[in-house]
């Protein structure tokens, strides 16, 4: 009997070893698939704004073109906007690499969500210039315990998406308040909304709704990074419908309050 049991245990152990080899292979091929997808996405996404920048700069530099002053101003504006987009994109890639290595350890200092929201809005003012922006954060909102630059990065990603997916001229609303020992910040837009079955998937790397027919430039990385940053703070982020019939998007992040502001 003992021998039979030893045999059985041996077989079971071998199975476990085999299984974990298989799992290991799956994990490796998944990592490789991600790496390949990332590389092609990065080269595409870096090139798109660069092509606009090079095109506009070449036209500006061409003496035979005799451009009008407004035309020159538009081209200069294109160079700046696309340059800023590249800058944000590279910042996102850096954050993502650090998150992947567990090297993004947020510093945690008491921070004011009003200032964070205001600063994100200011830094994105060019990308937001075609929308009505409203920021409603109480002056006495309790401080959160976060890395202010990283959370600003998250709010910028959310604002950038709102401006990208909601029609020009529509309103984007940023609100924040304290609730149940945490702070909640939402970015609400009046765009097409995210279908209910995609509201969780949009936080996956490279996932984009209706990828094939989308004319909006994008990488599908912004929200994955946003979630990584928020979770590294012990917070949460989720997508909701803002209006009836699933229209509009509300992205809400929940962050821990500083100890001195947490009700005992
Ligand atoms: P990207 O915008 O670069 O595609 P994100 O990770 O920021 O990547 O977003 C993933 C997808 O979620 C987007 O491609 C888009 O389909 C959807 N999405 C994100 N924010 C919004 C929004 N405010 N309104 C509608 N769809 C959105």
CSV table of C-alpha atoms and ligand atoms in Angstrom, one decimal:
chain,number,residue,atom,x,y,z
A,1,UNK,CA,0.0,0.0,0.0
A,2,UNK,CA,2.8,2.4,1.0
A,3,UNK,CA,4.5,1.7,-2.3
A,4,UNK,CA,1.3,2.4,-4.3
A,5,UNK,CA,0.9,5.6,-2.4
A,6,UNK,CA,4.4,6.7,-3.0
A,7,UNK,CA,3.9,6.0,-6.7
A,8,UNK,CA,0.7,8.1,-6.7
A,9,UNK,CA,2.4,10.9,-4.9
A,10,UNK,CA,5.3,10.7,-7.4
A,11,UNK,CA,2.8,10.9,-10.3
A,12,UNK,CA,1.0,13.9,-8.7
A,13,UNK,CA,4.2,15.7,-8.1
A,14,UNK,CA,5.3,15.2,-11.7
A,15,UNK,CA,2.0,16.5,-12.9
A,16,UNK,CA,2.4,19.6,-10.7
A,17,UNK,CA,5.9,20.1,-12.1
A,18,UNK,CA,4.6,19.7,-15.7
A,19,UNK,CA,1.7,22.1,-15.0
A,20,UNK,CA,4.0,24.8,-13.6
A,21,UNK,CA,6.3,24.4,-16.6
A,22,UNK,CA,3.3,24.9,-18.8
A,23,UNK,CA,2.1,27.9,-16.8
A,24,UNK,CA,5.6,29.3,-16.9
A,25,UNK,CA,5.6,28.9,-20.7
A,26,UNK,CA,2.2,30.6,-20.9
A,27,UNK,CA,3.4,33.5,-18.7
A,28,UNK,CA,6.5,33.9,-20.8
A,29,UNK,CA,4.6,33.8,-24.1
A,30,UNK,CA,2.1,36.3,-22.7
A,31,UNK,CA,5.0,38.6,-21.7
A,32,UNK,CA,6.5,38.2,-25.1
A,33,UNK,CA,3.2,39.0,-26.8
A,34,UNK,CA,2.9,42.1,-24.6
A,35,UNK,CA,6.4,43.1,-25.4
A,36,UNK,CA,5.9,42.7,-29.2
A,37,UNK,CA,2.6,44.6,-29.1
A,38,UNK,CA,4.2,47.3,-27.0
A,39,UNK,CA,7.1,47.7,-29.4
A,40,UNK,CA,4.9,48.0,-32.5
A,41,UNK,CA,2.5,50.3,-30.6
A,42,UNK,CA,5.3,52.5,-29.4
A,43,UNK,CA,6.9,52.9,-32.8
A,44,UNK,CA,3.6,53.7,-34.3
A,45,UNK,CA,2.6,56.2,-31.6
A,46,UNK,CA,5.9,57.9,-31.5
A,47,UNK,CA,5.9,58.3,-35.3
A,48,UNK,CA,2.5,59.7,-35.7
A,49,UNK,CA,3.1,63.0,-33.9
A,50,UNK,CA,6.7,63.2,-35.2
A,51,UNK,CA,5.4,63.0,-38.8
A,52,UNK,CA,3.1,66.0,-38.1
A,53,UNK,CA,6.0,67.9,-36.4
A,54,UNK,CA,8.5,67.3,-39.2
A,55,UNK,CA,5.8,68.2,-41.8
A,56,UNK,CA,4.9,71.5,-40.1
A,57,UNK,CA,8.6,72.4,-39.4
A,58,UNK,CA,9.6,71.6,-43.1
A,59,UNK,CA,6.8,73.9,-44.4
A,60,UNK,CA,7.8,76.7,-42.0
A,61,UNK,CA,11.4,76.4,-43.1
A,62,UNK,CA,10.5,76.4,-46.9
A,63,UNK,CA,11.2,79.9,-48.3
A,64,UNK,CA,9.3,79.0,-51.5
A,65,UNK,CA,6.0,78.5,-49.7
A,66,UNK,CA,5.4,82.2,-48.7
A,67,UNK,CA,3.0,81.2,-45.9
A,68,UNK,CA,0.6,83.7,-44.4
A,69,UNK,CA,1.0,84.7,-40.8
A,70,UNK,CA,-2.1,82.8,-39.6
A,71,UNK,CA,-0.9,79.7,-41.6
A,72,UNK,CA,2.5,79.9,-39.9
A,73,UNK,CA,0.8,80.3,-36.5
A,74,UNK,CA,-1.3,77.2,-37.1
A,75,UNK,CA,1.8,75.2,-38.0
A,76,UNK,CA,3.7,76.4,-34.9
A,77,UNK,CA,0.7,75.4,-32.8
A,78,UNK,CA,0.7,71.9,-34.4
A,79,UNK,CA,4.3,71.5,-33.5
A,80,UNK,CA,3.7,72.5,-29.9
A,81,UNK,CA,0.5,70.4,-29.5
A,82,UNK,CA,2.1,67.3,-31.0
A,83,UNK,CA,5.3,67.9,-29.0
A,84,UNK,CA,3.3,68.0,-25.8
A,85,UNK,CA,1.5,64.8,-26.8
A,86,UNK,CA,4.9,63.1,-27.3
A,87,UNK,CA,6.0,64.4,-24.0
A,88,UNK,CA,2.9,62.9,-22.2
A,89,UNK,CA,3.3,59.7,-24.1
A,90,UNK,CA,6.9,59.3,-23.0
A,91,UNK,CA,6.0,60.1,-19.4
A,92,UNK,CA,3.4,57.3,-19.6
A,93,UNK,CA,5.9,54.9,-21.0
A,94,UNK,CA,8.3,55.7,-18.2
A,95,UNK,CA,5.6,55.2,-15.6
A,96,UNK,CA,4.6,51.9,-17.1
A,97,UNK,CA,8.1,50.6,-17.2
A,98,UNK,CA,8.6,51.5,-13.6
A,99,UNK,CA,5.3,50.0,-12.6
A,100,UNK,CA,6.2,46.8,-14.5
A,101,UNK,CA,9.4,46.5,-12.4
A,102,UNK,CA,7.7,47.3,-9.2
A,103,UNK,CA,10.1,50.3,-9.2
A,104,UNK,CA,7.4,52.9,-9.0
A,105,UNK,CA,7.0,53.3,-5.3
A,106,UNK,CA,4.9,56.3,-4.8
A,107,UNK,CA,6.0,58.8,-2.1
A,108,UNK,CA,3.1,59.6,0.1
A,109,UNK,CA,2.7,63.1,1.3
A,110,UNK,CA,-0.4,65.1,2.3
A,111,UNK,CA,-1.7,66.6,-0.9
A,112,UNK,CA,-4.5,68.8,-2.0
A,113,UNK,CA,-6.8,67.4,-4.7
A,114,UNK,CA,-7.9,70.9,-5.6
A,115,UNK,CA,-4.3,71.8,-6.4
A,116,UNK,CA,-3.7,68.5,-8.3
A,117,UNK,CA,-6.8,69.0,-10.4
A,118,UNK,CA,-6.0,72.7,-11.1
A,119,UNK,CA,-2.4,71.8,-12.1
A,120,UNK,CA,-3.5,68.9,-14.4
A,121,UNK,CA,-6.0,71.2,-16.1
A,122,UNK,CA,-3.4,74.0,-16.5
A,123,UNK,CA,-0.7,71.6,-17.9
A,124,UNK,CA,-3.3,70.2,-20.4
A,125,UNK,CA,-4.8,73.6,-21.3
A,126,UNK,CA,-3.9,73.3,-25.0
A,127,UNK,CA,-5.5,69.9,-25.4
A,128,UNK,CA,-8.5,71.1,-23.4
A,129,UNK,CA,-8.9,74.3,-25.4
A,130,UNK,CA,-11.9,73.0,-27.4
A,131,UNK,CA,-13.9,72.0,-24.3
A,132,UNK,CA,-15.7,73.8,-21.5
A,133,UNK,CA,-13.9,72.8,-18.3
A,134,UNK,CA,-15.4,73.0,-14.9
A,135,UNK,CA,-13.5,72.1,-11.7
A,136,UNK,CA,-15.6,71.7,-8.6
A,137,UNK,CA,-13.6,70.8,-5.5
A,138,UNK,CA,-14.4,72.2,-2.1
A,139,UNK,CA,-11.7,74.5,-0.7
A,140,UNK,CA,-11.7,72.6,2.6
A,141,UNK,CA,-11.4,69.1,1.0
A,142,UNK,CA,-9.3,67.0,3.4
A,143,UNK,CA,-5.8,66.2,2.1
A,144,UNK,CA,-5.0,62.8,0.5
A,145,UNK,CA,-1.9,60.8,1.2
A,146,UNK,CA,-0.4,60.4,-2.3
A,147,UNK,CA,2.5,61.2,-4.7
A,148,UNK,CA,1.0,64.5,-6.1
A,149,UNK,CA,2.9,64.3,-9.4
A,150,UNK,CA,1.8,60.7,-10.1
A,151,UNK,CA,-1.9,61.5,-9.3
A,152,UNK,CA,-1.7,64.5,-11.5
A,153,UNK,CA,-0.5,62.2,-14.2
A,154,UNK,CA,-3.6,60.1,-13.7
A,155,UNK,CA,-5.9,63.1,-13.8
A,156,UNK,CA,-4.2,64.3,-16.9
A,157,UNK,CA,-4.8,60.9,-18.6
A,158,UNK,CA,-8.4,61.1,-17.7
A,159,UNK,CA,-8.8,64.7,-18.9
A,160,UNK,CA,-6.9,63.9,-22.1
A,161,UNK,CA,-9.3,61.0,-22.8
A,162,UNK,CA,-12.4,63.1,-22.0
A,163,UNK,CA,-11.1,65.7,-24.5
A,164,UNK,CA,-10.3,63.1,-27.1
A,165,UNK,CA,-13.5,61.1,-27.0
A,166,UNK,CA,-16.1,63.8,-26.2
A,167,UNK,CA,-17.2,66.2,-29.0
A,168,UNK,CA,-15.5,69.6,-29.3
A,169,UNK,CA,-17.5,72.3,-27.4
A,170,UNK,CA,-18.9,69.8,-24.9
A,171,UNK,CA,-18.4,70.1,-21.1
A,172,UNK,CA,-15.9,68.2,-19.0
A,173,UNK,CA,-16.4,68.3,-15.3
A,174,UNK,CA,-13.9,67.5,-12.5
A,175,UNK,CA,-15.3,67.0,-9.1
A,176,UNK,CA,-13.9,65.8,-5.8
A,177,UNK,CA,-15.2,65.2,-2.3
A,178,UNK,CA,-14.5,63.2,0.8
A,179,UNK,CA,-16.6,60.2,1.6
A,180,UNK,CA,-16.3,57.3,4.0
A,181,UNK,CA,-12.7,58.0,5.0
A,182,UNK,CA,-11.5,58.4,1.4
A,183,UNK,CA,-11.5,61.1,-1.2
A,184,UNK,CA,-13.2,60.6,-4.5
A,185,UNK,CA,-12.3,62.4,-7.7
A,186,UNK,CA,-14.3,62.1,-10.9
A,187,UNK,CA,-13.8,63.3,-14.4
A,188,UNK,CA,-17.1,63.4,-16.2
A,189,UNK,CA,-17.6,64.0,-19.9
A,190,UNK,CA,-20.5,64.3,-22.3
A,191,UNK,CA,-19.1,61.9,-24.9
A,192,UNK,CA,-20.3,58.6,-26.4
A,193,UNK,CA,-19.6,56.7,-23.1
A,194,UNK,CA,-18.1,53.3,-22.8
A,195,UNK,CA,-20.3,50.2,-23.4
A,196,UNK,CA,-21.1,48.4,-20.1
A,197,UNK,CA,-19.2,45.3,-21.1
A,198,UNK,CA,-16.0,47.3,-21.8
A,199,UNK,CA,-15.9,49.4,-18.6
A,200,UNK,CA,-13.6,47.0,-16.9
A,201,UNK,CA,-11.6,46.0,-20.0
A,202,UNK,CA,-10.6,49.6,-20.8
A,203,UNK,CA,-8.1,49.3,-17.9
A,204,UNK,CA,-6.3,46.4,-19.7
A,205,UNK,CA,-3.1,47.2,-21.6
A,206,UNK,CA,-3.8,48.0,-25.3
A,207,UNK,CA,-7.6,47.5,-25.0
A,208,UNK,CA,-9.4,50.1,-27.0
A,209,UNK,CA,-13.2,50.2,-27.6
A,210,UNK,CA,-14.1,49.6,-31.3
A,211,UNK,CA,-10.4,49.5,-32.1
A,212,UNK,CA,-10.8,48.8,-35.9
A,213,UNK,CA,-12.9,51.9,-36.8
A,214,UNK,CA,-11.4,54.3,-34.2
A,215,UNK,CA,-9.9,57.5,-35.8
A,216,UNK,CA,-8.6,58.7,-32.5
A,217,UNK,CA,-4.9,58.3,-32.0
A,218,UNK,CA,-4.2,56.3,-28.9
A,219,UNK,CA,-2.3,53.4,-27.4
A,220,UNK,CA,-4.7,51.8,-25.0
A,221,UNK,CA,-2.1,52.3,-22.3
A,222,UNK,CA,-3.3,55.5,-20.5
A,223,UNK,CA,-6.0,53.8,-18.3
A,224,UNK,CA,-3.8,50.7,-17.6
A,225,UNK,CA,-1.1,53.1,-16.3
A,226,UNK,CA,-3.7,55.1,-14.4
A,227,UNK,CA,-5.0,52.0,-12.6
A,228,UNK,CA,-1.4,50.9,-11.9
A,229,UNK,CA,-0.6,54.2,-10.3
A,230,UNK,CA,-3.8,54.4,-8.3
A,231,UNK,CA,-3.5,50.9,-7.0
A,232,UNK,CA,0.1,51.5,-6.0
A,233,UNK,CA,-1.4,54.1,-3.7
A,234,UNK,CA,-3.9,51.6,-2.3
A,235,UNK,CA,-6.7,53.4,-4.2
A,236,UNK,CA,-9.2,52.3,-6.8
A,237,UNK,CA,-10.3,53.6,-10.2
A,238,UNK,CA,-13.4,52.6,-12.2
A,239,UNK,CA,-15.4,53.6,-15.2
A,240,UNK,CA,-19.1,54.4,-15.2
A,241,UNK,CA,-21.8,55.8,-17.4
A,242,UNK,CA,-22.4,59.5,-16.6
A,243,UNK,CA,-25.9,59.9,-18.1
A,244,UNK,CA,-29.0,57.9,-18.8
A,245,UNK,CA,-28.8,55.3,-21.6
A,246,UNK,CA,-25.1,54.8,-20.9
A,247,UNK,CA,-24.0,58.1,-22.4
A,248,UNK,CA,-21.1,60.1,-21.1
A,249,UNK,CA,-18.3,58.7,-19.1
A,250,UNK,CA,-17.5,59.2,-15.4
A,251,UNK,CA,-14.1,58.0,-14.3
A,252,UNK,CA,-13.8,57.9,-10.6
A,253,UNK,CA,-10.7,57.4,-8.4
A,254,UNK,CA,-10.8,56.7,-4.7
A,255,UNK,CA,-7.7,57.7,-2.7
A,256,UNK,CA,-6.8,57.4,1.0
A,257,UNK,CA,-7.0,60.5,3.1
A,258,UNK,CA,-4.0,61.7,5.2
A,259,UNK,CA,-4.1,60.2,8.7
A,260,UNK,CA,-4.7,63.6,10.3
A,261,UNK,CA,-7.8,64.1,8.1
A,262,UNK,CA,-9.2,60.6,8.6
A,263,UNK,CA,-12.1,60.6,11.1
A,264,UNK,CA,-11.2,58.5,14.2
B,1,LIG,P1,-6.2,55.3,-25.5
B,1,LIG,O1,-7.0,56.5,-25.2
B,1,LIG,O2,-4.8,55.6,-25.8
B,1,LIG,O3,-6.8,54.4,-26.5
B,1,LIG,P2,-6.7,54.5,-22.8
B,1,LIG,O4,-6.2,53.3,-22.0
B,1,LIG,O5,-6.6,55.8,-22.2
B,1,LIG,O6,-6.1,54.4,-24.2
B,1,LIG,O7,-8.3,54.1,-23.0
B,1,LIG,C1,-8.7,52.9,-23.5
B,1,LIG,C2,-10.0,53.0,-24.3
B,1,LIG,O8,-11.1,53.3,-23.4
B,1,LIG,C3,-9.9,54.0,-25.3
B,1,LIG,O9,-9.4,53.6,-26.5
B,1,LIG,C4,-11.4,54.3,-25.5
B,1,LIG,O10,-12.0,53.4,-26.4
B,1,LIG,C5,-12.0,54.1,-24.1
B,1,LIG,N1,-12.2,55.4,-23.4
B,1,LIG,C6,-11.3,55.9,-22.4
B,1,LIG,N2,-11.8,57.1,-21.9
B,1,LIG,C7,-12.9,57.3,-22.6
B,1,LIG,C8,-13.9,58.4,-22.5
B,1,LIG,N3,-13.8,59.4,-21.7
B,1,LIG,N4,-15.0,58.3,-23.3
B,1,LIG,C9,-15.2,57.2,-24.2
B,1,LIG,N5,-14.3,56.2,-24.3
B,1,LIG,C10,-13.2,56.2,-23.5
